[in-house]
């Protein structure tokens, strides 16, 4: 087991070395999420000012900024489109063959290859978010709620990887999977609470949306951190998140096995 | 009698491909497919330590066979056993014991030094540090890698990269090696070095090697046994010499006369080519010895040579026989 984990750790380290060959690329990856947060945040601040309201959808100006920072921090852990592109290319060109003839499982191989960027972004993001949270004078969740928040963030990341790997795996059947990724991002942007907190939707729609997998990607962890939920509500939502993560990973692994049977390993 | 190390029994492989020309909305949701047979009832077995040349024209099914043997593809029908493993079913454990080189694909990390890729494969194959170092030292010496280990892969020439690819594929001392066009695009010196290396590990370590290539020089210098595949069927499986003897029925006698000659009717049918004063006669093997003196009587000659068709020529004959069959 130790050796097994060791090989994936070396895959991670090797990819980190690859990444460090392109330092400007890393720098831009680090900055990009915060530029996007500033853009969305500015829009909401303008909205607060224009409406003259102190509270929109249960969020004050301050809690809204913290909500945005929280979900942006979680989003930096997403494997992103690069992981889909890599899988798509390896399946389409047949280069997946080079991975299959080595004693390492492909899905964790890909997972660890895609971790260095989130790892670097996550550390810098954590520092930045912590400083801003203190500066904004936010009340941090109490111990029990903080524990649920951590569980929720891990579930979100697990779910994100399942979704991205799932879209990549479709390359066994579909030549071009990027339109699916773009469609997913659009739907997810709307239904996950990434742009608009789900509490702003009509009550029934908001309730339903909170139990779909999209909410697990942003609204649930963001809501737990900013105190939208009671402890019991948060606990139920974290359980829902892990249930979705288990279902999606089950689907990903099954679909991958089916895909391998269909794999043609094009080219010499 | 020892069990064969590789066995393919009644192996067939088909791919499902979309029927061309499907249009309209319906084709977005439902596509008609047709089955294309790539391998038909492939049977062969290979003993430990053999060096096999697996040859055939483009699209014959060579690479598909290698991908089946390495567990990349699933057979549509039939049984494959390599070292008591079922390659596709036991792929994870099986791959600890095989080495694979695809000449047109790379397993080295492009942006970082070669040594980092070697260390990656040390971890993937779970190689003990001392054994890894011993093997690395051995390969560094045999494949002249000293100056390459700390160079990023993107800066290597094709020949240098291929030497590193081969080393990376064999660090874990595999018992069976699959080489798919390992010398493609290489210059004569690089080919020679790789051939020498392969011969050495085959003979000294008794490693079983299956080589697919279009380079008949590789086959002639490395392989004793040939498996010839065409349109998904094995058309020859046996020693290289027998293949040559079966197909080489004639030899070319090339005579350079001092001036043009009149070829008598008896020899016109043997004349293959004429170029000013150089005459090439294609003569059955059995008649070569008796005909040479007669041909030399036809005029004053100042050079004569006898040429046996190369394996390349033999392969061309087999390709064309089967294509036109």
mmCIF file of N, CA and C in Angstrom, chain A residues 45-170:
data_model
loop_
_atom_site.group_PDB
_atom_site.id
_atom_site.type_symbol
_atom_site.label_atom_id
_atom_site.label_comp_id
_atom_site.label_asym_id
_atom_site.label_seq_id
_atom_site.Cartn_x
_atom_site.Cartn_y
_atom_site.Cartn_z
ATOM 1 N N UNK A 45 -21.290 44.297 -5.675
ATOM 2 C CA UNK A 45 -21.209 45.527 -4.872
ATOM 3 C C UNK A 45 -22.006 46.642 -5.550
ATOM 4 N N UNK A 46 -21.919 46.695 -6.883
ATOM 5 C CA UNK A 46 -22.704 47.686 -7.634
ATOM 6 C C UNK A 46 -24.191 47.430 -7.420
ATOM 7 N N UNK A 47 -24.572 46.160 -7.432
ATOM 8 C CA UNK A 47 -25.978 45.791 -7.245
ATOM 9 C C UNK A 47 -26.480 46.223 -5.869
ATOM 10 N N UNK A 48 -25.664 45.962 -4.838
ATOM 11 C CA UNK A 48 -26.034 46.398 -3.482
ATOM 12 C C UNK A 48 -26.243 47.910 -3.461
ATOM 13 N N UNK A 49 -25.326 48.625 -4.122
ATOM 14 C CA UNK A 49 -25.381 50.080 -4.097
ATOM 15 C C UNK A 49 -26.624 50.583 -4.835
ATOM 16 N N UNK A 50 -26.884 50.017 -6.032
ATOM 17 C CA UNK A 50 -28.013 50.478 -6.853
ATOM 18 C C UNK A 50 -29.347 50.207 -6.180
ATOM 19 N N UNK A 51 -29.476 49.019 -5.545
ATOM 20 C CA UNK A 51 -30.759 48.674 -4.925
ATOM 21 C C UNK A 51 -30.914 49.355 -3.566
ATOM 22 N N UNK A 52 -29.807 49.756 -2.987
ATOM 23 C CA UNK A 52 -29.841 50.392 -1.677
ATOM 24 C C UNK A 52 -30.181 49.422 -0.562
ATOM 25 N N UNK A 53 -30.125 48.100 -0.863
ATOM 26 C CA UNK A 53 -30.482 47.092 0.153
ATOM 27 C C UNK A 53 -29.242 46.627 0.911
ATOM 28 N N UNK A 54 -29.455 46.238 2.167
ATOM 29 C CA UNK A 54 -28.337 45.725 2.966
ATOM 30 C C UNK A 54 -28.245 44.212 2.880
ATOM 31 N N UNK A 55 -29.334 43.609 2.405
ATOM 32 C CA UNK A 55 -29.388 42.149 2.427
ATOM 33 C C UNK A 55 -30.044 41.639 1.136
ATOM 34 N N UNK A 56 -29.325 40.837 0.405
ATOM 35 C CA UNK A 56 -29.907 40.224 -0.805
ATOM 36 C C UNK A 56 -29.786 38.719 -0.659
ATOM 37 N N UNK A 57 -30.956 38.035 -0.708
ATOM 38 C CA UNK A 57 -30.964 36.570 -0.611
ATOM 39 C C UNK A 57 -30.326 36.058 0.660
ATOM 40 N N UNK A 58 -30.444 36.837 1.748
ATOM 41 C CA UNK A 58 -29.886 36.393 3.028
ATOM 42 C C UNK A 58 -28.412 36.749 3.197
ATOM 43 N N UNK A 59 -27.836 37.448 2.231
ATOM 44 C CA UNK A 59 -26.413 37.808 2.309
ATOM 45 C C UNK A 59 -26.257 39.307 2.504
ATOM 46 N N UNK A 60 -25.420 39.677 3.482
ATOM 47 C CA UNK A 60 -25.040 41.090 3.610
ATOM 48 C C UNK A 60 -23.883 41.326 2.643
ATOM 49 N N UNK A 61 -23.536 42.595 2.500
ATOM 50 C CA UNK A 61 -22.413 42.932 1.614
ATOM 51 C C UNK A 61 -21.147 42.160 2.045
ATOM 52 N N UNK A 62 -20.896 42.180 3.352
ATOM 53 C CA UNK A 62 -19.683 41.546 3.864
ATOM 54 C C UNK A 62 -19.730 40.019 3.693
ATOM 55 N N UNK A 63 -20.894 39.435 4.075
ATOM 56 C CA UNK A 63 -20.966 37.962 3.982
ATOM 57 C C UNK A 63 -20.939 37.511 2.525
ATOM 58 N N UNK A 64 -21.425 38.403 1.649
ATOM 59 C CA UNK A 64 -21.393 38.021 0.237
ATOM 60 C C UNK A 64 -19.958 37.960 -0.287
ATOM 61 N N UNK A 65 -19.143 38.942 0.099
ATOM 62 C CA UNK A 65 -17.745 38.936 -0.341
ATOM 63 C C UNK A 65 -17.030 37.701 0.209
ATOM 64 N N UNK A 66 -17.321 37.358 1.456
ATOM 65 C CA UNK A 66 -16.681 36.170 2.052
ATOM 66 C C UNK A 66 -17.146 34.898 1.341
ATOM 67 N N UNK A 67 -18.445 34.887 1.003
ATOM 68 C CA UNK A 67 -18.995 33.741 0.257
ATOM 69 C C UNK A 67 -18.237 33.572 -1.074
ATOM 70 N N UNK A 68 -18.088 34.692 -1.796
ATOM 71 C CA UNK A 68 -17.395 34.642 -3.092
ATOM 72 C C UNK A 68 -15.943 34.166 -2.941
ATOM 73 N N UNK A 69 -15.284 34.690 -1.916
ATOM 74 C CA UNK A 69 -13.889 34.292 -1.685
ATOM 75 C C UNK A 69 -13.799 32.797 -1.366
ATOM 76 N N UNK A 70 -14.741 32.329 -0.567
ATOM 77 C CA UNK A 70 -14.725 30.915 -0.172
ATOM 78 C C UNK A 70 -14.893 30.005 -1.380
ATOM 79 N N UNK A 71 -15.902 30.318 -2.199
ATOM 80 C CA UNK A 71 -16.132 29.398 -3.328
ATOM 81 C C UNK A 71 -15.023 29.524 -4.378
ATOM 82 N N UNK A 72 -14.437 30.719 -4.466
ATOM 83 C CA UNK A 72 -13.328 30.862 -5.414
ATOM 84 C C UNK A 72 -12.116 30.074 -4.923
ATOM 85 N N UNK A 73 -11.924 30.091 -3.604
ATOM 86 C CA UNK A 73 -10.824 29.330 -3.019
ATOM 87 C C UNK A 73 -11.019 27.834 -3.308
ATOM 88 N N UNK A 74 -12.267 27.382 -3.168
ATOM 89 C CA UNK A 74 -12.527 25.952 -3.428
ATOM 90 C C UNK A 74 -12.338 25.650 -4.920
ATOM 91 N N UNK A 75 -12.737 26.621 -5.761
ATOM 92 C CA UNK A 75 -12.656 26.386 -7.215
ATOM 93 C C UNK A 75 -11.217 26.212 -7.701
ATOM 94 N N UNK A 76 -10.253 26.795 -6.985
ATOM 95 C CA UNK A 76 -8.872 26.650 -7.472
ATOM 96 C C UNK A 76 -8.407 25.193 -7.390
ATOM 97 N N UNK A 77 -9.103 24.386 -6.593
ATOM 98 C CA UNK A 77 -8.725 22.967 -6.508
ATOM 99 C C UNK A 77 -9.278 22.149 -7.665
ATOM 100 N N UNK A 78 -10.120 22.778 -8.461
ATOM 101 C CA UNK A 78 -10.710 22.035 -9.578
ATOM 102 C C UNK A 78 -9.613 21.628 -10.566
ATOM 103 N N UNK A 79 -9.696 20.402 -11.132
ATOM 104 C CA UNK A 79 -8.670 19.980 -12.089
ATOM 105 C C UNK A 79 -8.700 20.825 -13.358
ATOM 106 N N UNK A 80 -9.854 21.419 -13.668
ATOM 107 C CA UNK A 80 -9.946 22.324 -14.815
ATOM 108 C C UNK A 80 -9.941 21.607 -16.149
ATOM 109 N N UNK A 81 -10.125 22.412 -17.192
ATOM 110 C CA UNK A 81 -10.245 21.863 -18.546
ATOM 111 C C UNK A 81 -8.996 21.138 -19.017
ATOM 112 N N UNK A 82 -7.827 21.468 -18.436
ATOM 113 C CA UNK A 82 -6.588 20.827 -18.890
ATOM 114 C C UNK A 82 -6.645 19.319 -18.697
ATOM 115 N N UNK A 83 -7.300 18.886 -17.603
ATOM 116 C CA UNK A 83 -7.361 17.435 -17.351
ATOM 117 C C UNK A 83 -8.233 16.759 -18.402
ATOM 118 N N UNK A 84 -9.294 17.442 -18.823
ATOM 119 C CA UNK A 84 -10.153 16.878 -19.874
ATOM 120 C C UNK A 84 -9.367 16.834 -21.183
ATOM 121 N N UNK A 85 -8.642 17.933 -21.459
ATOM 122 C CA UNK A 85 -7.882 17.997 -22.709
ATOM 123 C C UNK A 85 -6.848 16.882 -22.764
ATOM 124 N N UNK A 86 -6.194 16.631 -21.644
ATOM 125 C CA UNK A 86 -5.160 15.598 -21.614
ATOM 126 C C UNK A 86 -5.756 14.213 -21.870
ATOM 127 N N UNK A 87 -6.868 13.948 -21.198
ATOM 128 C CA UNK A 87 -7.504 12.641 -21.369
ATOM 129 C C UNK A 87 -8.032 12.481 -22.790
ATOM 130 N N UNK A 88 -8.653 13.559 -23.288
ATOM 131 C CA UNK A 88 -9.211 13.522 -24.641
ATOM 132 C C UNK A 88 -8.106 13.226 -25.659
ATOM 133 N N UNK A 89 -6.980 13.898 -25.498
ATOM 134 C CA UNK A 89 -5.895 13.694 -26.461
ATOM 135 C C UNK A 89 -5.320 12.278 -26.350
ATOM 136 N N UNK A 90 -5.154 11.801 -25.136
ATOM 137 C CA UNK A 90 -4.556 10.473 -24.969
ATOM 138 C C UNK A 90 -5.463 9.379 -25.541
ATOM 139 N N UNK A 91 -6.769 9.558 -25.381
ATOM 140 C CA UNK A 91 -7.694 8.545 -25.906
ATOM 141 C C UNK A 91 -7.794 8.663 -27.426
ATOM 142 N N UNK A 92 -7.915 9.901 -27.916
ATOM 143 C CA UNK A 92 -8.088 10.118 -29.358
ATOM 144 C C UNK A 92 -6.871 9.664 -30.147
ATOM 145 N N UNK A 93 -5.679 10.001 -29.664
ATOM 146 C CA UNK A 93 -4.464 9.687 -30.419
ATOM 147 C C UNK A 93 -3.957 8.279 -30.140
ATOM 148 N N UNK A 94 -4.528 7.637 -29.146
ATOM 149 C CA UNK A 94 -4.066 6.292 -28.801
ATOM 150 C C UNK A 94 -2.911 6.301 -27.815
ATOM 151 N N UNK A 95 -2.461 7.492 -27.396
ATOM 152 C CA UNK A 95 -1.340 7.554 -26.455
ATOM 153 C C UNK A 95 -1.658 6.970 -25.084
ATOM 154 N N UNK A 96 -2.937 6.766 -24.840
ATOM 155 C CA UNK A 96 -3.325 6.100 -23.599
ATOM 156 C C UNK A 96 -2.619 4.743 -23.493
ATOM 157 N N UNK A 97 -2.338 4.151 -24.648
ATOM 158 C CA UNK A 97 -1.647 2.853 -24.682
ATOM 159 C C UNK A 97 -0.362 2.889 -23.856
ATOM 160 N N UNK A 98 0.342 4.039 -23.914
ATOM 161 C CA UNK A 98 1.613 4.144 -23.194
ATOM 162 C C UNK A 98 1.412 4.103 -21.687
ATOM 163 N N UNK A 99 0.248 4.504 -21.241
ATOM 164 C CA UNK A 99 -0.044 4.442 -19.798
ATOM 165 C C UNK A 99 -0.490 3.024 -19.418
ATOM 166 N N UNK A 100 -1.245 2.396 -20.331
ATOM 167 C CA UNK A 100 -1.825 1.097 -19.995
ATOM 168 C C UNK A 100 -0.775 -0.008 -19.872
ATOM 169 N N UNK A 101 0.390 0.197 -20.470
ATOM 170 C CA UNK A 101 1.403 -0.862 -20.394
ATOM 171 C C UNK A 101 2.343 -0.669 -19.200
ATOM 172 N N UNK A 102 1.946 0.177 -18.266
ATOM 173 C CA UNK A 102 2.738 0.368 -17.032
ATOM 174 C C UNK A 102 1.893 -0.068 -15.828
ATOM 175 N N UNK A 103 2.550 -0.529 -14.775
ATOM 176 C CA UNK A 103 1.778 -0.957 -13.594
ATOM 177 C C UNK A 103 1.342 0.223 -12.724
ATOM 178 N N UNK A 104 0.480 1.039 -13.256
ATOM 179 C CA UNK A 104 -0.123 2.138 -12.483
ATOM 180 C C UNK A 104 -1.516 2.338 -13.068
ATOM 181 N N UNK A 105 -2.484 2.542 -12.192
ATOM 182 C CA UNK A 105 -3.856 2.715 -12.681
ATOM 183 C C UNK A 105 -4.002 4.088 -13.322
ATOM 184 N N UNK A 106 -4.687 4.138 -14.436
ATOM 185 C CA UNK A 106 -4.731 5.369 -15.232
ATOM 186 C C UNK A 106 -5.461 6.522 -14.522
ATOM 187 N N UNK A 107 -6.600 6.249 -13.910
ATOM 188 C CA UNK A 107 -7.377 7.354 -13.319
ATOM 189 C C UNK A 107 -6.607 8.041 -12.183
ATOM 190 N N UNK A 108 -6.040 7.287 -11.225
ATOM 191 C CA UNK A 108 -5.225 7.984 -10.220
ATOM 192 C C UNK A 108 -3.973 8.621 -10.816
ATOM 193 N N UNK A 109 -3.420 7.988 -11.856
ATOM 194 C CA UNK A 109 -2.243 8.577 -12.535
ATOM 195 C C UNK A 109 -2.605 9.993 -13.008
ATOM 196 N N UNK A 110 -3.732 10.057 -13.700
ATOM 197 C CA UNK A 110 -4.174 11.345 -14.239
ATOM 198 C C UNK A 110 -4.512 12.325 -13.107
ATOM 199 N N UNK A 111 -5.121 11.780 -12.072
ATOM 200 C CA UNK A 111 -5.493 12.605 -10.926
ATOM 201 C C UNK A 111 -4.244 13.267 -10.331
ATOM 202 N N UNK A 112 -3.203 12.472 -10.102
ATOM 203 C CA UNK A 112 -1.987 13.011 -9.484
ATOM 204 C C UNK A 112 -1.207 13.906 -10.441
ATOM 205 N N UNK A 113 -1.325 13.652 -11.718
ATOM 206 C CA UNK A 113 -0.685 14.544 -12.702
ATOM 207 C C UNK A 113 -1.352 15.913 -12.693
ATOM 208 N N UNK A 114 -2.630 15.925 -12.342
ATOM 209 C CA UNK A 114 -3.356 17.194 -12.387
ATOM 210 C C UNK A 114 -3.406 17.923 -11.054
ATOM 211 N N UNK A 115 -2.785 17.341 -10.035
ATOM 212 C CA UNK A 115 -2.839 17.979 -8.716
ATOM 213 C C UNK A 115 -1.888 19.159 -8.502
ATOM 214 N N UNK A 116 -0.715 19.200 -9.162
ATOM 215 C CA UNK A 116 0.218 20.284 -8.825
ATOM 216 C C UNK A 116 -0.353 21.699 -8.957
ATOM 217 N N UNK A 117 -1.118 21.981 -10.003
ATOM 218 C CA UNK A 117 -1.653 23.344 -10.159
ATOM 219 C C UNK A 117 -2.596 23.680 -8.998
ATOM 220 N N UNK A 118 -3.603 22.821 -8.710
ATOM 221 C CA UNK A 118 -4.449 23.122 -7.559
ATOM 222 C C UNK A 118 -3.660 23.206 -6.254
ATOM 223 N N UNK A 119 -2.617 22.391 -6.153
ATOM 224 C CA UNK A 119 -1.804 22.388 -4.934
ATOM 225 C C UNK A 119 -1.164 23.766 -4.720
ATOM 226 N N UNK A 120 -0.531 24.285 -5.786
ATOM 227 C CA UNK A 120 0.128 25.596 -5.680
ATOM 228 C C UNK A 120 -0.921 26.693 -5.478
ATOM 229 N N UNK A 121 -1.972 26.648 -6.312
ATOM 230 C CA UNK A 121 -3.022 27.682 -6.212
ATOM 231 C C UNK A 121 -3.698 27.622 -4.854
ATOM 232 N N UNK A 122 -3.912 26.399 -4.349
ATOM 233 C CA UNK A 122 -4.606 26.211 -3.080
ATOM 234 C C UNK A 122 -3.851 26.841 -1.928
ATOM 235 N N UNK A 123 -2.527 26.642 -1.915
ATOM 236 C CA UNK A 123 -1.728 27.201 -0.812
ATOM 237 C C UNK A 123 -1.753 28.729 -0.854
ATOM 238 N N UNK A 124 -1.505 29.287 -2.036
ATOM 239 C CA UNK A 124 -1.501 30.757 -2.125
ATOM 240 C C UNK A 124 -2.909 31.298 -1.872
ATOM 241 N N UNK A 125 -3.917 30.579 -2.385
ATOM 242 C CA UNK A 125 -5.307 31.006 -2.194
ATOM 243 C C UNK A 125 -5.681 31.013 -0.717
ATOM 244 N N UNK A 126 -5.229 29.991 -0.002
ATOM 245 C CA UNK A 126 -5.541 29.876 1.419
ATOM 246 C C UNK A 126 -4.965 31.075 2.178
ATOM 247 N N UNK A 127 -3.742 31.427 1.834
ATOM 248 C CA UNK A 127 -3.094 32.574 2.508
ATOM 249 C C UNK A 127 -3.888 33.854 2.228
ATOM 250 N N UNK A 128 -4.205 34.042 0.947
ATOM 251 C CA UNK A 128 -4.900 35.258 0.537
ATOM 252 C C UNK A 128 -6.287 35.360 1.179
ATOM 253 N N UNK A 129 -7.030 34.242 1.133
ATOM 254 C CA UNK A 129 -8.391 34.235 1.683
ATOM 255 C C UNK A 129 -8.347 34.474 3.191
ATOM 256 N N UNK A 130 -7.361 33.865 3.861
ATOM 257 C CA UNK A 130 -7.259 34.043 5.314
ATOM 258 C C UNK A 130 -7.035 35.517 5.645
ATOM 259 N N UNK A 131 -6.105 36.155 4.902
ATOM 260 C CA UNK A 131 -5.811 37.571 5.171
ATOM 261 C C UNK A 131 -7.061 38.419 4.952
ATOM 262 N N UNK A 132 -7.736 38.194 3.819
ATOM 263 C CA UNK A 132 -8.914 39.006 3.492
ATOM 264 C C UNK A 132 -10.039 38.776 4.490
ATOM 265 N N UNK A 133 -10.204 37.511 4.919
ATOM 266 C CA UNK A 133 -11.277 37.201 5.866
ATOM 267 C C UNK A 133 -11.053 37.957 7.184
ATOM 268 N N UNK A 134 -9.775 37.972 7.612
ATOM 269 C CA UNK A 134 -9.448 38.692 8.854
ATOM 270 C C UNK A 134 -9.679 40.194 8.651
ATOM 271 N N UNK A 135 -9.223 40.712 7.508
ATOM 272 C CA UNK A 135 -9.380 42.149 7.236
ATOM 273 C C UNK A 135 -10.846 42.561 7.190
ATOM 274 N N UNK A 136 -11.693 41.676 6.645
ATOM 275 C CA UNK A 136 -13.120 41.996 6.540
ATOM 276 C C UNK A 136 -13.839 41.775 7.868
ATOM 277 N N UNK A 137 -13.137 41.228 8.820
ATOM 278 C CA UNK A 137 -13.702 41.015 10.149
ATOM 279 C C UNK A 137 -14.804 39.965 10.180
ATOM 280 N N UNK A 138 -14.638 38.907 9.376
ATOM 281 C CA UNK A 138 -15.676 37.871 9.314
ATOM 282 C C UNK A 138 -15.651 37.013 10.580
ATOM 283 N N UNK A 139 -16.859 36.550 10.979
ATOM 284 C CA UNK A 139 -16.921 35.595 12.089
ATOM 285 C C UNK A 139 -16.652 34.204 11.526
ATOM 286 N N UNK A 140 -15.607 33.564 12.001
ATOM 287 C CA UNK A 140 -15.308 32.217 11.491
ATOM 288 C C UNK A 140 -16.288 31.217 12.094
ATOM 289 N N UNK A 141 -16.621 30.142 11.370
ATOM 290 C CA UNK A 141 -17.546 29.142 11.915
ATOM 291 C C UNK A 141 -16.967 28.509 13.183
ATOM 292 N N UNK A 142 -17.876 28.023 14.052
ATOM 293 C CA UNK A 142 -17.408 27.357 15.281
ATOM 294 C C UNK A 142 -16.836 25.981 14.912
ATOM 295 N N UNK A 143 -16.178 25.331 15.895
ATOM 296 C CA UNK A 143 -15.411 24.099 15.619
ATOM 297 C C UNK A 143 -16.206 23.042 14.832
ATOM 298 N N UNK A 144 -17.444 22.738 15.317
ATOM 299 C CA UNK A 144 -18.247 21.700 14.659
ATOM 300 C C UNK A 144 -18.574 22.086 13.223
ATOM 301 N N UNK A 145 -18.930 23.334 13.053
ATOM 302 C CA UNK A 145 -19.296 23.827 11.727
ATOM 303 C C UNK A 145 -18.050 23.862 10.824
ATOM 304 N N UNK A 146 -16.913 24.215 11.426
ATOM 305 C CA UNK A 146 -15.664 24.250 10.648
ATOM 306 C C UNK A 146 -15.315 22.847 10.150
ATOM 307 N N UNK A 147 -15.547 21.849 11.016
ATOM 308 C CA UNK A 147 -15.280 20.460 10.633
ATOM 309 C C UNK A 147 -16.173 20.070 9.447
ATOM 310 N N UNK A 148 -17.457 20.468 9.543
ATOM 311 C CA UNK A 148 -18.369 20.172 8.423
ATOM 312 C C UNK A 148 -17.917 20.906 7.163
ATOM 313 N N UNK A 149 -17.415 22.129 7.337
ATOM 314 C CA UNK A 149 -16.932 22.896 6.185
ATOM 315 C C UNK A 149 -15.775 22.153 5.501
ATOM 316 N N UNK A 150 -14.840 21.653 6.306
ATOM 317 C CA UNK A 150 -13.689 20.927 5.734
ATOM 318 C C UNK A 150 -14.188 19.674 4.994
ATOM 319 N N UNK A 151 -15.128 18.937 5.636
ATOM 320 C CA UNK A 151 -15.691 17.733 4.979
ATOM 321 C C UNK A 151 -16.373 18.127 3.670
ATOM 322 N N UNK A 152 -17.061 19.263 3.706
ATOM 323 C CA UNK A 152 -17.779 19.723 2.526
ATOM 324 C C UNK A 152 -16.809 20.100 1.406
ATOM 325 N N UNK A 153 -15.713 20.769 1.761
ATOM 326 C CA UNK A 153 -14.726 21.168 0.741
ATOM 327 C C UNK A 153 -14.112 19.920 0.104
ATOM 328 N N UNK A 154 -13.782 18.933 0.934
ATOM 329 C CA UNK A 154 -13.184 17.700 0.379
ATOM 330 C C UNK A 154 -14.190 17.004 -0.552
ATOM 331 N N UNK A 155 -15.465 17.001 -0.129
ATOM 332 C CA UNK A 155 -16.501 16.392 -0.993
ATOM 333 C C UNK A 155 -16.604 17.152 -2.310
ATOM 334 N N UNK A 156 -16.523 18.481 -2.237
ATOM 335 C CA UNK A 156 -16.611 19.295 -3.459
ATOM 336 C C UNK A 156 -15.479 18.947 -4.413
ATOM 337 N N UNK A 157 -14.268 18.879 -3.872
ATOM 338 C CA UNK A 157 -13.108 18.577 -4.733
ATOM 339 C C UNK A 157 -13.248 17.174 -5.330
ATOM 340 N N UNK A 158 -13.683 16.223 -4.507
ATOM 341 C CA UNK A 158 -13.877 14.843 -4.984
ATOM 342 C C UNK A 158 -14.885 14.809 -6.132
ATOM 343 N N UNK A 159 -15.954 15.572 -5.933
ATOM 344 C CA UNK A 159 -17.016 15.622 -6.939
ATOM 345 C C UNK A 159 -16.523 16.291 -8.233
ATOM 346 N N UNK A 160 -15.769 17.374 -8.055
ATOM 347 C CA UNK A 160 -15.240 18.067 -9.240
ATOM 348 C C UNK A 160 -14.377 17.125 -10.080
ATOM 349 N N UNK A 161 -13.508 16.358 -9.410
ATOM 350 C CA UNK A 161 -12.643 15.438 -10.160
ATOM 351 C C UNK A 161 -13.464 14.358 -10.850
ATOM 352 N N UNK A 162 -14.508 13.900 -10.180
ATOM 353 C CA UNK A 162 -15.367 12.879 -10.806
ATOM 354 C C UNK A 162 -16.009 13.450 -12.073
ATOM 355 N N UNK A 163 -16.483 14.690 -11.985
ATOM 356 C CA UNK A 163 -17.161 15.295 -13.139
ATOM 357 C C UNK A 163 -16.170 15.505 -14.285
ATOM 358 N N UNK A 164 -15.000 16.059 -13.973
ATOM 359 C CA UNK A 164 -14.027 16.326 -15.035
ATOM 360 C C UNK A 164 -13.508 15.026 -15.650
ATOM 361 N N UNK A 165 -13.216 14.035 -14.808
ATOM 362 C CA UNK A 165 -12.749 12.772 -15.377
ATOM 363 C C UNK A 165 -13.869 12.101 -16.166
ATOM 364 N N UNK A 166 -15.091 12.259 -15.684
ATOM 365 C CA UNK A 166 -16.246 11.684 -16.391
ATOM 366 C C UNK A 166 -16.390 12.282 -17.780
ATOM 367 N N UNK A 167 -16.227 13.602 -17.887
ATOM 368 C CA UNK A 167 -16.336 14.242 -19.213
ATOM 369 C C UNK A 167 -15.185 13.759 -20.098
ATOM 370 N N UNK A 168 -13.986 13.663 -19.517
ATOM 371 C CA UNK A 168 -12.829 13.178 -20.288
ATOM 372 C C UNK A 168 -13.040 11.766 -20.810
ATOM 373 N N UNK A 169 -13.629 10.919 -19.984
ATOM 374 C CA UNK A 169 -13.848 9.514 -20.358
ATOM 375 C C UNK A 169 -14.793 9.387 -21.550
ATOM 376 N N UNK A 170 -15.664 10.378 -21.715
ATOM 377 C CA UNK A 170 -16.578 10.325 -22.870
ATOM 378 C C UNK A 170 -15.807 10.311 -24.195
#
